[in-house]
């Protein structure tokens, strides 16, 4: 029984895809994210929260109420 090369495995392909994706984004710490959010105004925080998917769904009522 031949399993094929290890580079053909779904786990390896997923790992390579994740590595490629990860290399496209800047790595920031949670402290940096927290600091950036703390600098937002109340309105900017509300807008950010409205655009952030929660429980797999996007909250769109904030944008519709404008």
PDB file of N, CA and C in Angstrom:
ATOM      1  N   UNK A   1       0.847  -1.183   0.000  1.00  0.00           N
ATOM      2  CA  UNK A   1       0.000   0.000   0.000  1.00  0.00           C
ATOM      3  C   UNK A   1       0.891   1.245   0.000  1.00  0.00           C
ATOM      4  N   UNK A   2       0.752   2.062  -1.036  1.00  0.00           N
ATOM      5  CA  UNK A   2       1.588   3.253  -1.138  1.00  0.00           C
ATOM      6  C   UNK A   2       0.793   4.477  -0.718  1.00  0.00           C
ATOM      7  N   UNK A   3       1.391   5.271   0.124  1.00  0.00           N
ATOM      8  CA  UNK A   3       0.713   6.452   0.635  1.00  0.00           C
ATOM      9  C   UNK A   3       1.006   7.697  -0.192  1.00  0.00           C
ATOM     10  N   UNK A   4       1.942   7.634  -1.110  1.00  0.00           N
ATOM     11  CA  UNK A   4       2.306   8.814  -1.883  1.00  0.00           C
ATOM     12  C   UNK A   4       3.295   9.660  -1.109  1.00  0.00           C
ATOM     13  N   UNK A   5       3.729  10.715  -1.739  1.00  0.00           N
ATOM     14  CA  UNK A   5       4.707  11.563  -1.056  1.00  0.00           C
ATOM     15  C   UNK A   5       4.035  12.352   0.052  1.00  0.00           C
ATOM     16  N   UNK A   6       4.820  12.693   1.044  1.00  0.00           N
ATOM     17  CA  UNK A   6       4.258  13.419   2.184  1.00  0.00           C
ATOM     18  C   UNK A   6       3.769  14.802   1.790  1.00  0.00           C
ATOM     19  N   UNK A   7       4.304  15.379   0.705  1.00  0.00           N
ATOM     20  CA  UNK A   7       3.861  16.710   0.284  1.00  0.00           C
ATOM     21  C   UNK A   7       2.471  16.676  -0.342  1.00  0.00           C
ATOM     22  N   UNK A   8       1.958  15.465  -0.638  1.00  0.00           N
ATOM     23  CA  UNK A   8       0.609  15.336  -1.189  1.00  0.00           C
ATOM     24  C   UNK A   8      -0.449  15.262  -0.101  1.00  0.00           C
ATOM     25  N   UNK A   9      -0.045  15.165   1.131  1.00  0.00           N
ATOM     26  CA  UNK A   9      -1.008  14.996   2.211  1.00  0.00           C
ATOM     27  C   UNK A   9      -1.815  16.273   2.421  1.00  0.00           C
ATOM     28  N   UNK A  10      -3.116  16.147   2.723  1.00  0.00           N
ATOM     29  CA  UNK A  10      -3.952  17.333   2.980  1.00  0.00           C
ATOM     30  C   UNK A  10      -3.421  18.189   4.121  1.00  0.00           C
ATOM     31  N   UNK A  11      -2.854  17.553   5.138  1.00  0.00           N
ATOM     32  CA  UNK A  11      -2.314  18.319   6.262  1.00  0.00           C
ATOM     33  C   UNK A  11      -1.119  19.162   5.841  1.00  0.00           C
ATOM     34  N   UNK A  12      -0.268  18.603   5.004  1.00  0.00           N
ATOM     35  CA  UNK A  12       0.891  19.355   4.524  1.00  0.00           C
ATOM     36  C   UNK A  12       0.429  20.508   3.652  1.00  0.00           C
ATOM     37  N   UNK A  13      -0.532  20.251   2.751  1.00  0.00           N
ATOM     38  CA  UNK A  13      -1.048  21.321   1.884  1.00  0.00           C
ATOM     39  C   UNK A  13      -1.694  22.419   2.717  1.00  0.00           C
ATOM     40  N   UNK A  14      -2.453  22.051   3.736  1.00  0.00           N
ATOM     41  CA  UNK A  14      -3.087  23.052   4.603  1.00  0.00           C
ATOM     42  C   UNK A  14      -2.030  23.848   5.350  1.00  0.00           C
ATOM     43  N   UNK A  15      -1.003  23.176   5.821  1.00  0.00           N
ATOM     44  CA  UNK A  15       0.078  23.858   6.525  1.00  0.00           C
ATOM     45  C   UNK A  15       0.811  24.831   5.623  1.00  0.00           C
ATOM     46  N   UNK A  16       1.044  24.427   4.377  1.00  0.00           N
ATOM     47  CA  UNK A  16       1.709  25.320   3.425  1.00  0.00           C
ATOM     48  C   UNK A  16       0.828  26.517   3.100  1.00  0.00           C
ATOM     49  N   UNK A  17      -0.473  26.290   2.946  1.00  0.00           N
ATOM     50  CA  UNK A  17      -1.400  27.392   2.670  1.00  0.00           C
ATOM     51  C   UNK A  17      -1.423  28.364   3.843  1.00  0.00           C
ATOM     52  N   UNK A  18      -1.444  27.831   5.070  1.00  0.00           N
ATOM     53  CA  UNK A  18      -1.445  28.694   6.252  1.00  0.00           C
ATOM     54  C   UNK A  18      -0.157  29.495   6.330  1.00  0.00           C
ATOM     55  N   UNK A  19       0.968  28.855   6.054  1.00  0.00           N
ATOM     56  CA  UNK A  19       2.255  29.545   6.097  1.00  0.00           C
ATOM     57  C   UNK A  19       2.291  30.674   5.077  1.00  0.00           C
ATOM     58  N   UNK A  20       1.773  30.432   3.874  1.00  0.00           N
ATOM     59  CA  UNK A  20       1.734  31.472   2.846  1.00  0.00           C
ATOM     60  C   UNK A  20       0.846  32.619   3.288  1.00  0.00           C
ATOM     61  N   UNK A  21      -0.312  32.300   3.862  1.00  0.00           N
ATOM     62  CA  UNK A  21      -1.235  33.342   4.347  1.00  0.00           C
ATOM     63  C   UNK A  21      -0.595  34.133   5.477  1.00  0.00           C
ATOM     64  N   UNK A  22       0.023  33.436   6.413  1.00  0.00           N
ATOM     65  CA  UNK A  22       0.626  34.082   7.572  1.00  0.00           C
ATOM     66  C   UNK A  22       1.748  35.025   7.153  1.00  0.00           C
ATOM     67  N   UNK A  23       2.475  34.688   6.113  1.00  0.00           N
ATOM     68  CA  UNK A  23       3.580  35.538   5.682  1.00  0.00           C
ATOM     69  C   UNK A  23       3.086  36.829   5.038  1.00  0.00           C
ATOM     70  N   UNK A  24       1.800  36.889   4.681  1.00  0.00           N
ATOM     71  CA  UNK A  24       1.244  38.086   4.056  1.00  0.00           C
ATOM     72  C   UNK A  24       0.742  39.103   5.070  1.00  0.00           C
ATOM     73  N   UNK A  25       0.612  38.715   6.321  1.00  0.00           N
ATOM     74  CA  UNK A  25       0.107  39.642   7.327  1.00  0.00           C
ATOM     75  C   UNK A  25       1.209  40.007   8.304  1.00  0.00           C
ATOM     76  N   UNK A  26       1.092  41.190   8.862  1.00  0.00           N
ATOM     77  CA  UNK A  26       2.031  41.585   9.905  1.00  0.00           C
ATOM     78  C   UNK A  26       1.659  40.866  11.193  1.00  0.00           C
ATOM     79  N   UNK A  27       2.647  40.413  11.902  1.00  0.00           N
ATOM     80  CA  UNK A  27       2.417  39.763  13.178  1.00  0.00           C
ATOM     81  C   UNK A  27       2.421  40.853  14.250  1.00  0.00           C
ATOM     82  N   UNK A  28       1.296  40.979  14.946  1.00  0.00           N
ATOM     83  CA  UNK A  28       1.192  41.976  16.007  1.00  0.00           C
ATOM     84  C   UNK A  28       0.786  41.276  17.293  1.00  0.00           C
ATOM     85  N   UNK A  29       1.162  41.871  18.396  1.00  0.00           N
ATOM     86  CA  UNK A  29       0.826  41.275  19.684  1.00  0.00           C
ATOM     87  C   UNK A  29      -0.572  41.704  20.108  1.00  0.00           C
ATOM     88  N   UNK A  30      -1.143  40.965  21.025  1.00  0.00           N
ATOM     89  CA  UNK A  30      -2.448  41.339  21.568  1.00  0.00           C
ATOM     90  C   UNK A  30      -2.376  42.692  22.260  1.00  0.00           C
ATOM     91  N   UNK A  31      -1.242  42.992  22.882  1.00  0.00           N
ATOM     92  CA  UNK A  31      -1.076  44.288  23.546  1.00  0.00           C
ATOM     93  C   UNK A  31      -1.151  45.424  22.536  1.00  0.00           C
ATOM     94  N   UNK A  32      -0.568  45.222  21.344  1.00  0.00           N
ATOM     95  CA  UNK A  32      -0.627  46.251  20.303  1.00  0.00           C
ATOM     96  C   UNK A  32      -2.054  46.441  19.799  1.00  0.00           C
ATOM     97  N   UNK A  33      -2.777  45.349  19.655  1.00  0.00           N
ATOM     98  CA  UNK A  33      -4.174  45.426  19.216  1.00  0.00           C
ATOM     99  C   UNK A  33      -5.005  46.143  20.265  1.00  0.00           C
ATOM    100  N   UNK A  34      -4.824  45.773  21.531  1.00  0.00           N
ATOM    101  CA  UNK A  34      -5.566  46.411  22.623  1.00  0.00           C
ATOM    102  C   UNK A  34      -5.280  47.906  22.666  1.00  0.00           C
ATOM    103  N   UNK A  35      -4.024  48.272  22.524  1.00  0.00           N
ATOM    104  CA  UNK A  35      -3.642  49.679  22.550  1.00  0.00           C
ATOM    105  C   UNK A  35      -4.292  50.447  21.404  1.00  0.00           C
ATOM    106  N   UNK A  36      -4.310  49.857  20.225  1.00  0.00           N
ATOM    107  CA  UNK A  36      -4.924  50.518  19.067  1.00  0.00           C
ATOM    108  C   UNK A  36      -6.424  50.702  19.271  1.00  0.00           C
ATOM    109  N   UNK A  37      -7.095  49.693  19.821  1.00  0.00           N
ATOM    110  CA  UNK A  37      -8.538  49.788  20.068  1.00  0.00           C
ATOM    111  C   UNK A  37      -8.827  50.841  21.120  1.00  0.00           C
ATOM    112  N   UNK A  38      -7.998  50.914  22.151  1.00  0.00           N
ATOM    113  CA  UNK A  38      -8.204  51.908  23.208  1.00  0.00           C
ATOM    114  C   UNK A  38      -8.087  53.333  22.686  1.00  0.00           C
ATOM    115  N   UNK A  39      -7.377  53.529  21.589  1.00  0.00           N
ATOM    116  CA  UNK A  39      -7.204  54.864  21.026  1.00  0.00           C
ATOM    117  C   UNK A  39      -8.367  55.281  20.125  1.00  0.00           C
ATOM    118  N   UNK A  40      -9.266  54.345  19.827  1.00  0.00           N
ATOM    119  CA  UNK A  40     -10.422  54.664  18.993  1.00  0.00           C
ATOM    120  C   UNK A  40     -11.457  55.440  19.794  1.00  0.00           C
ATOM    121  N   UNK A  41     -12.216  56.273  19.101  1.00  0.00           N
ATOM    122  CA  UNK A  41     -13.323  56.971  19.751  1.00  0.00           C
ATOM    123  C   UNK A  41     -14.457  55.979  19.999  1.00  0.00           C
ATOM    124  N   UNK A  42     -15.433  56.390  20.791  1.00  0.00           N
ATOM    125  CA  UNK A  42     -16.586  55.530  21.068  1.00  0.00           C
ATOM    126  C   UNK A  42     -17.286  55.146  19.768  1.00  0.00           C
ATOM    127  N   UNK A  43     -17.458  56.117  18.871  1.00  0.00           N
ATOM    128  CA  UNK A  43     -18.138  55.856  17.601  1.00  0.00           C
ATOM    129  C   UNK A  43     -17.341  54.881  16.733  1.00  0.00           C
ATOM    130  N   UNK A  44     -16.020  55.034  16.716  1.00  0.00           N
ATOM    131  CA  UNK A  44     -15.181  54.128  15.935  1.00  0.00           C
ATOM    132  C   UNK A  44     -15.228  52.715  16.509  1.00  0.00           C
ATOM    133  N   UNK A  45     -15.262  52.605  17.830  1.00  0.00           N
ATOM    134  CA  UNK A  45     -15.372  51.278  18.460  1.00  0.00           C
ATOM    135  C   UNK A  45     -16.702  50.627  18.111  1.00  0.00           C
ATOM    136  N   UNK A  46     -17.774  51.408  18.125  1.00  0.00           N
ATOM    137  CA  UNK A  46     -19.097  50.872  17.784  1.00  0.00           C
ATOM    138  C   UNK A  46     -19.114  50.396  16.336  1.00  0.00           C
ATOM    139  N   UNK A  47     -18.513  51.167  15.447  1.00  0.00           N
ATOM    140  CA  UNK A  47     -18.465  50.783  14.039  1.00  0.00           C
ATOM    141  C   UNK A  47     -17.630  49.518  13.854  1.00  0.00           C
ATOM    142  N   UNK A  48     -16.513  49.426  14.538  1.00  0.00           N
ATOM    143  CA  UNK A  48     -15.670  48.236  14.469  1.00  0.00           C
ATOM    144  C   UNK A  48     -16.429  47.011  14.976  1.00  0.00           C
ATOM    145  N   UNK A  49     -17.135  47.164  16.086  1.00  0.00           N
ATOM    146  CA  UNK A  49     -17.908  46.051  16.644  1.00  0.00           C
ATOM    147  C   UNK A  49     -19.010  45.621  15.684  1.00  0.00           C
ATOM    148  N   UNK A  50     -19.617  46.573  14.991  1.00  0.00           N
ATOM    149  CA  UNK A  50     -20.696  46.251  14.061  1.00  0.00           C
ATOM    150  C   UNK A  50     -20.184  45.491  12.845  1.00  0.00           C
ATOM    151  N   UNK A  51     -18.937  45.681  12.494  1.00  0.00           N
ATOM    152  CA  UNK A  51     -18.360  45.025  11.318  1.00  0.00           C
ATOM    153  C   UNK A  51     -17.671  43.711  11.653  1.00  0.00           C
ATOM    154  N   UNK A  52     -17.564  43.388  12.921  1.00  0.00           N
ATOM    155  CA  UNK A  52     -16.861  42.191  13.357  1.00  0.00           C
ATOM    156  C   UNK A  52     -17.825  41.017  13.428  1.00  0.00           C
ATOM    157  N   UNK A  53     -17.528  39.921  12.706  1.00  0.00           N
ATOM    158  CA  UNK A  53     -18.393  38.743  12.790  1.00  0.00           C
ATOM    159  C   UNK A  53     -18.436  38.200  14.217  1.00  0.00           C
ATOM    160  N   UNK A  54     -19.631  37.901  14.680  1.00  0.00           N
ATOM    161  CA  UNK A  54     -19.791  37.333  16.016  1.00  0.00           C
ATOM    162  C   UNK A  54     -20.661  36.094  15.899  1.00  0.00           C
ATOM    163  N   UNK A  55     -20.188  35.015  16.450  1.00  0.00           N
ATOM    164  CA  UNK A  55     -20.890  33.731  16.379  1.00  0.00           C
ATOM    165  C   UNK A  55     -21.145  33.313  14.938  1.00  0.00           C
ATOM    166  N   UNK A  56     -20.208  33.633  14.051  1.00  0.00           N
ATOM    167  CA  UNK A  56     -20.320  33.204  12.668  1.00  0.00           C
ATOM    168  C   UNK A  56     -21.214  34.068  11.805  1.00  0.00           C
ATOM    169  N   UNK A  57     -21.809  35.113  12.353  1.00  0.00           N
ATOM    170  CA  UNK A  57     -22.658  35.992  11.556  1.00  0.00           C
ATOM    171  C   UNK A  57     -22.158  37.414  11.684  1.00  0.00           C
ATOM    172  N   UNK A  58     -22.434  38.203  10.686  1.00  0.00           N
ATOM    173  CA  UNK A  58     -22.004  39.591  10.720  1.00  0.00           C
ATOM    174  C   UNK A  58     -23.148  40.459  11.206  1.00  0.00           C
ATOM    175  N   UNK A  59     -22.837  41.346  12.151  1.00  0.00           N
ATOM    176  CA  UNK A  59     -23.846  42.272  12.651  1.00  0.00           C
ATOM    177  C   UNK A  59     -23.912  43.446  11.687  1.00  0.00           C
ATOM    178  N   UNK A  60     -25.015  43.619  11.007  1.00  0.00           N
ATOM    179  CA  UNK A  60     -25.097  44.673  10.009  1.00  0.00           C
ATOM    180  C   UNK A  60     -26.078  45.770  10.384  1.00  0.00           C
ATOM    181  N   UNK A  61     -26.783  45.650  11.485  1.00  0.00           N
ATOM    182  CA  UNK A  61     -27.795  46.639  11.829  1.00  0.00           C
ATOM    183  C   UNK A  61     -27.209  48.016  12.089  1.00  0.00           C
ATOM    184  N   UNK A  62     -25.954  48.106  12.560  1.00  0.00           N
ATOM    185  CA  UNK A  62     -25.352  49.418  12.826  1.00  0.00           C
ATOM    186  C   UNK A  62     -25.184  50.192  11.524  1.00  0.00           C
ATOM    187  N   UNK A  63     -24.692  49.536  10.491  1.00  0.00           N
ATOM    188  CA  UNK A  63     -24.485  50.211   9.215  1.00  0.00           C
ATOM    189  C   UNK A  63     -25.814  50.577   8.574  1.00  0.00           C
ATOM    190  N   UNK A  64     -26.840  49.767   8.754  1.00  0.00           N
ATOM    191  CA  UNK A  64     -28.138  50.038   8.149  1.00  0.00           C
ATOM    192  C   UNK A  64     -28.855  51.189   8.834  1.00  0.00           C
ATOM    193  N   UNK A  65     -28.512  51.498  10.074  1.00  0.00           N
ATOM    194  CA  UNK A  65     -29.221  52.539  10.807  1.00  0.00           C
ATOM    195  C   UNK A  65     -28.723  53.935  10.477  1.00  0.00           C
ATOM    196  N   UNK A  66     -27.644  54.037   9.705  1.00  0.00           N
ATOM    197  CA  UNK A  66     -27.091  55.360   9.368  1.00  0.00           C
ATOM    198  C   UNK A  66     -27.953  56.083   8.374  1.00  0.00           C
TER     199      UNK A  66
END
